[in-house]
Amino acid sequence: MPSTSSPPDPIPTGEAITAAFAGRRVAVLGGLGFIGSAAVLRLIELGAQVTVVDGLLEGFGGDRHNLPETLPDGEIHIVDVREDGLEEILAGAEVVINTVGQVSHQRSITDPIGDLEANCRAQIHILEACRRISPPVVVYAGTRQIYGRAPELPITEAVPAAPVDINGVNKYTGEEYHRIYHEVHGLPTVRLRLTNTYGPRQSLEVGSSQGVVPTFIRRALHGEPLRVYGHGRQRRDITHVDDVIGAILAVASTSETNGHVYNLGSDRPISVGVLAEAIAAETGVQMEYIAYPDELKSIEIGDSWSSYDRLQLATGWRPRVGFASGIAATIEFYRRHPEYWRGG
Ligand SMILES: NC(=O)c1ccc[n+]([C@@H]2O[C@H](COP(=O)([O-])OP(=O)(O)OC[C@H]3O[C@@H](n4cnc5c(N)ncnc54)[C@H](O)[C@@H]3O)[C@@H](O)[C@H]2O)c1
């Protein structure tokens, strides 16, 4: 959906973002994962001193190879955030970016306790450590999945949460913890509701149970036909990880966003069928339409896309990476890095 509101201020990219992060101490939790590592690499470009914390837990998307061996002016801690000592690692952080979480909806059904650990218990440990060190801003990577089946489109932040699976409930709880730590303890948290995110450094092995884009890309790279469930006309927002990082940095650059929740979104929702066609065209594989598997039918949300007007009004953010070029560049990345999909 094209967003009609015009931003009140210049988009905080370029000089404004560089100034906001150059020389600043930023902690990225989950920083060896897909979105976390993209944040770290961008922050290094901007001259920030980055502290990475990641437990590299099995079955998650974290990968030590997502970041270089050492960081200029930064540190990598392979630590589970539920263990003691997080507070000491985070001490002095001026920005905390929290991308710790369990992403797979399917896995949340088969391992609900594991999902609870990552999306709820780990979040309390993070927030407790943050409460004690009082960083000026904590940005939480939440999900639009909390809305469940959209009662209206595009979805605004006013739509009540009605998740359809354990992952949605736990992610909403984690998001609510961030709101409560703001309201009760005055911790300046900002909550983002991300859409399906794609791009380089996403584990396609783990990712194949996380979302439609990594699933299609992995099958295409293996030369397997892309399987579209049902009619394939269900439309979704898909966001390139660079745009997600742009949103995280934008909300962290201004105190105006403290305590608020923001949707990300796209200018044009895309159907699963069209997405498959684009990836099939790029890779030369076939497509097939098959009946929706029973185990997924009950958690399918149908059409779902979000309005990002509120985020645009607050920060000027809007998605920049076009779908065709973003998908082509992503496939090119994985062709150059078969270790992400050949189990290497
Ligand atoms: N990828 C998407 O499409 C998407 C969409 C919406 C929201 N999100 C949210 O963004 C966040 C990051 O997603 P991602 O795709 O980068 O996932 P990811 O699995 O690639 O990264 C998550 C990282 O968190 C780490 N982690 C998990 N539990 C931990 C713990 N207890 N201690 C230390 N580290 C721990 C994992 O090792 C992993 O590296 C998640 O919270 C997810 O819910 C992602």
Coordinates of C-alpha atoms in Angstrom, one line a residue, residues 69-336:
E69 CA 36.7 -12.8 13.6
T70 CA 37.3 -9.5 15.4
L71 CA 35.5 -6.2 15.2
P72 CA 37.2 -2.9 14.9
D73 CA 36.6 -1.2 18.3
G74 CA 34.2 -3.9 19.4
E75 CA 33.8 -7.3 21.0
I76 CA 31.9 -10.5 20.4
H77 CA 30.6 -12.4 23.5
I78 CA 29.3 -15.9 22.9
V79 CA 27.0 -15.8 25.9
D80 CA 23.4 -16.9 26.6
V81 CA 21.5 -13.8 27.8
R82 CA 19.8 -16.0 30.5
E83 CA 23.2 -16.5 32.2
D84 CA 24.6 -14.2 34.8
G85 CA 27.0 -11.4 33.7
L86 CA 24.9 -9.7 31.0
E87 CA 24.8 -6.5 32.9
E88 CA 28.6 -6.3 33.1
I89 CA 28.9 -6.9 29.3
L90 CA 26.3 -4.2 28.5
A91 CA 27.6 -1.6 30.9
G92 CA 28.2 1.7 29.1
A93 CA 26.1 0.8 26.1
E94 CA 24.4 3.9 24.7
V95 CA 22.0 1.9 22.4
V96 CA 20.8 -1.7 22.9
I97 CA 19.4 -3.4 19.8
N98 CA 17.6 -6.6 20.9
T99 CA 17.2 -9.2 18.1
V100 CA 17.3 -12.2 20.4
G101 CA 14.3 -14.5 19.6
Q102 CA 13.0 -17.6 18.1
V103 CA 11.4 -17.0 14.7
S104 CA 9.9 -20.2 13.5
H105 CA 6.1 -20.5 13.8
Q106 CA 6.2 -24.2 13.1
R107 CA 8.9 -24.8 15.7
S108 CA 6.8 -22.9 18.3
I109 CA 4.1 -25.5 17.9
T110 CA 6.5 -28.5 18.2
D111 CA 8.7 -26.9 20.9
P112 CA 6.6 -24.4 22.8
I113 CA 8.9 -24.3 25.8
G114 CA 11.9 -23.5 23.6
D115 CA 9.9 -20.7 22.1
L116 CA 8.9 -19.4 25.5
E117 CA 12.5 -19.5 26.7
A118 CA 13.8 -17.4 23.7
N119 CA 10.8 -15.0 23.3
C120 CA 9.8 -14.5 26.9
R121 CA 12.3 -15.6 29.6
A122 CA 15.4 -14.4 27.7
Q123 CA 13.6 -11.1 27.2
I124 CA 13.1 -10.6 30.9
H125 CA 16.8 -11.3 31.5
I126 CA 17.7 -8.6 28.8
L127 CA 15.3 -6.1 30.3
E128 CA 16.5 -6.6 33.8
A129 CA 20.1 -6.1 32.7
C130 CA 19.0 -3.0 30.8
R131 CA 17.0 -1.6 33.8
R132 CA 20.2 -1.7 35.9
I133 CA 22.5 -0.1 33.3
S134 CA 19.9 2.4 32.0
P135 CA 20.9 2.8 28.4
P136 CA 19.4 5.8 26.6
V137 CA 17.5 3.5 24.2
V138 CA 16.5 -0.2 23.7
V139 CA 15.1 -1.3 20.3
Y140 CA 13.1 -4.5 20.2
A141 CA 12.7 -6.6 17.0
G142 CA 9.0 -7.6 17.3
T143 CA 6.8 -9.0 14.6
R144 CA 3.5 -8.2 12.7
Q145 CA 2.6 -11.8 13.3
I146 CA 1.1 -10.8 16.6
Y147 CA -1.9 -9.4 14.7
G148 CA -2.9 -12.9 13.4
R149 CA -5.6 -12.8 10.7
A150 CA -6.0 -9.2 9.7
P151 CA -9.4 -7.8 10.5
E152 CA -8.6 -4.9 8.2
L153 CA -5.9 -3.9 5.7
P154 CA -3.5 -2.4 5.8
I155 CA -3.0 -3.2 9.5
T156 CA -2.3 -0.2 11.7
E157 CA -0.8 -0.3 15.2
A158 CA -4.4 0.3 16.5
V159 CA -5.4 -3.2 15.5
P160 CA -5.5 -5.5 18.6
A161 CA -3.2 -8.4 18.9
A162 CA -4.8 -11.7 18.1
P163 CA -2.0 -14.2 17.4
V164 CA -2.8 -17.6 15.8
D165 CA 0.2 -19.6 17.2
I166 CA 2.5 -19.9 20.2
N167 CA 5.2 -17.9 18.6
G168 CA 2.8 -15.0 18.0
V169 CA 1.7 -15.1 21.7
N170 CA 5.2 -15.3 23.0
K171 CA 6.5 -12.5 20.7
Y172 CA 3.6 -10.3 21.8
T173 CA 4.5 -11.1 25.4
G174 CA 8.1 -10.1 24.8
E175 CA 7.0 -6.9 23.1
E176 CA 4.7 -6.2 26.1
Y177 CA 7.5 -6.7 28.5
H178 CA 9.3 -3.9 26.7
R179 CA 6.3 -1.6 27.0
I180 CA 6.0 -2.4 30.7
Y181 CA 9.7 -1.7 31.4
H182 CA 9.2 1.7 29.8
E183 CA 6.0 2.5 31.7
V184 CA 7.0 1.0 35.1
H185 CA 10.8 1.6 35.2
G186 CA 11.1 4.4 32.7
L187 CA 13.4 2.3 30.4
P188 CA 13.4 4.0 27.0
T189 CA 12.2 1.1 24.8
V190 CA 11.0 1.2 21.2
R191 CA 9.1 -1.7 19.8
L192 CA 9.2 -2.5 16.1
R193 CA 6.8 -4.9 14.3
L194 CA 8.8 -6.4 11.4
T195 CA 7.3 -8.0 8.4
N196 CA 8.8 -11.1 6.6
T197 CA 12.4 -10.1 6.3
Y198 CA 14.8 -11.4 3.7
G199 CA 18.4 -10.8 2.6
P200 CA 21.9 -12.1 3.0
R201 CA 23.2 -14.1 6.0
Q202 CA 19.9 -15.6 6.8
S203 CA 20.3 -19.3 7.7
L204 CA 18.4 -21.1 4.9
E205 CA 18.5 -24.3 6.8
V206 CA 16.8 -22.9 9.9
G207 CA 15.1 -20.2 7.8
S208 CA 13.3 -22.9 5.8
S209 CA 11.0 -23.3 8.8
Q210 CA 10.9 -19.6 9.3
G211 CA 9.3 -18.1 6.3
V212 CA 8.4 -18.3 2.7
V213 CA 11.3 -16.4 1.2
P214 CA 14.2 -18.4 2.7
T215 CA 12.2 -21.6 1.9
F216 CA 11.8 -20.7 -1.8
I217 CA 15.4 -19.5 -2.1
R218 CA 16.8 -22.7 -0.5
R219 CA 14.7 -25.0 -2.8
A220 CA 15.6 -22.9 -5.8
L221 CA 19.3 -23.1 -5.1
H222 CA 19.0 -26.9 -4.7
G223 CA 17.3 -27.0 -8.1
E224 CA 14.0 -28.2 -6.5
P225 CA 10.6 -26.9 -7.7
L226 CA 9.0 -24.1 -5.6
R227 CA 6.0 -25.4 -3.8
V228 CA 3.2 -22.9 -3.4
Y229 CA 0.5 -23.9 -0.9
G230 CA -3.1 -23.3 -1.9
H231 CA -3.9 -20.8 -4.6
G232 CA -0.9 -18.6 -3.8
R233 CA -2.9 -15.4 -4.0
Q234 CA -2.4 -14.5 -0.3
R235 CA -0.5 -11.2 -0.2
R236 CA 2.3 -10.2 2.3
D237 CA 4.7 -7.5 3.1
I238 CA 8.3 -8.5 2.5
T239 CA 11.1 -6.3 3.7
H240 CA 14.8 -6.4 2.8
V241 CA 17.0 -6.6 5.8
D242 CA 18.8 -3.3 4.9
D243 CA 15.4 -1.5 5.3
V244 CA 14.9 -3.2 8.6
I245 CA 18.3 -2.0 9.8
G246 CA 17.4 1.5 8.5
A247 CA 14.2 1.4 10.7
I248 CA 16.1 0.2 13.8
L249 CA 18.8 2.9 13.4
A250 CA 16.1 5.6 12.6
V251 CA 14.1 4.9 15.8
A252 CA 17.3 4.7 17.9
S253 CA 18.4 8.1 16.5
T254 CA 15.7 10.1 18.2
S255 CA 14.2 10.1 21.7
E256 CA 10.8 11.0 20.1
T257 CA 10.3 7.3 19.5
N258 CA 10.8 6.2 23.1
G259 CA 7.9 4.2 24.5
H260 CA 6.2 3.8 21.1
V261 CA 5.4 0.8 18.9
Y262 CA 5.8 1.0 15.1
N263 CA 4.9 -1.2 12.1
L264 CA 7.3 -1.7 9.3
G265 CA 5.6 -2.3 5.9
S266 CA 6.1 -2.2 2.2
D267 CA 4.8 0.0 -0.6
R268 CA 3.4 -3.0 -2.5
P269 CA 2.3 -6.2 -0.8
I270 CA 3.2 -9.2 -3.0
S271 CA 1.4 -12.5 -3.4
V272 CA 3.1 -15.7 -2.5
G273 CA 2.6 -16.9 -6.1
V274 CA 4.2 -13.8 -7.6
L275 CA 7.1 -14.1 -5.1
A276 CA 7.6 -17.7 -6.2
E277 CA 7.5 -16.7 -9.9
A278 CA 10.2 -14.0 -9.4
I279 CA 12.5 -16.5 -7.6
A280 CA 11.8 -19.2 -10.2
A281 CA 12.6 -16.8 -13.0
E282 CA 15.8 -15.7 -11.4
T283 CA 17.0 -19.3 -10.8
G284 CA 15.3 -21.3 -13.6
V285 CA 13.4 -23.8 -11.4
Q286 CA 9.8 -24.9 -11.8
M287 CA 6.9 -24.1 -9.6
E288 CA 4.1 -26.3 -8.4
Y289 CA 0.8 -25.6 -6.6
I290 CA -0.1 -28.1 -3.9
A291 CA -2.8 -28.3 -1.2
Y292 CA -2.1 -26.6 2.1
P293 CA -0.5 -29.1 4.5
D294 CA -2.8 -29.9 7.4
E295 CA -0.2 -28.8 10.1
L296 CA 0.0 -25.3 8.6
K297 CA -3.6 -24.7 7.8
S298 CA -4.5 -23.7 11.3
I299 CA -1.8 -21.1 11.6
E300 CA -2.1 -19.6 8.1
I301 CA -3.0 -15.9 8.3
G302 CA -4.1 -15.2 4.7
D303 CA -3.6 -11.6 3.4
S304 CA -1.5 -9.5 5.7
W305 CA 0.1 -6.2 5.2
S306 CA 0.9 -3.2 7.4
S307 CA 0.7 0.5 7.3
Y308 CA 4.0 2.1 8.1
D309 CA 2.6 5.6 8.3
R310 CA 3.3 6.0 12.0
L311 CA 7.0 5.1 11.6
Q312 CA 7.3 7.4 8.6
L313 CA 5.8 10.3 10.4
A314 CA 8.2 9.8 13.4
T315 CA 11.4 9.2 11.5
G316 CA 10.8 9.6 7.7
W317 CA 11.5 5.9 7.3
R318 CA 10.2 4.2 4.2
P319 CA 11.4 1.0 2.5
R320 CA 14.1 1.7 -0.1
V321 CA 15.1 -1.7 -1.5
G322 CA 13.0 -2.7 -4.5
F323 CA 11.7 -6.2 -4.5
A324 CA 13.2 -7.3 -7.8
S325 CA 16.7 -6.0 -7.1
G326 CA 16.6 -7.1 -3.5
I327 CA 15.7 -10.7 -4.4
A328 CA 18.2 -10.8 -7.3
A329 CA 21.0 -9.5 -5.0
T330 CA 20.0 -12.0 -2.2
I331 CA 20.1 -15.0 -4.6
E332 CA 23.5 -13.8 -5.9
F333 CA 24.8 -13.6 -2.3
Y334 CA 23.7 -17.2 -1.6
R335 CA 25.3 -18.4 -4.9
R336 CA 28.6 -17.0 -3.7

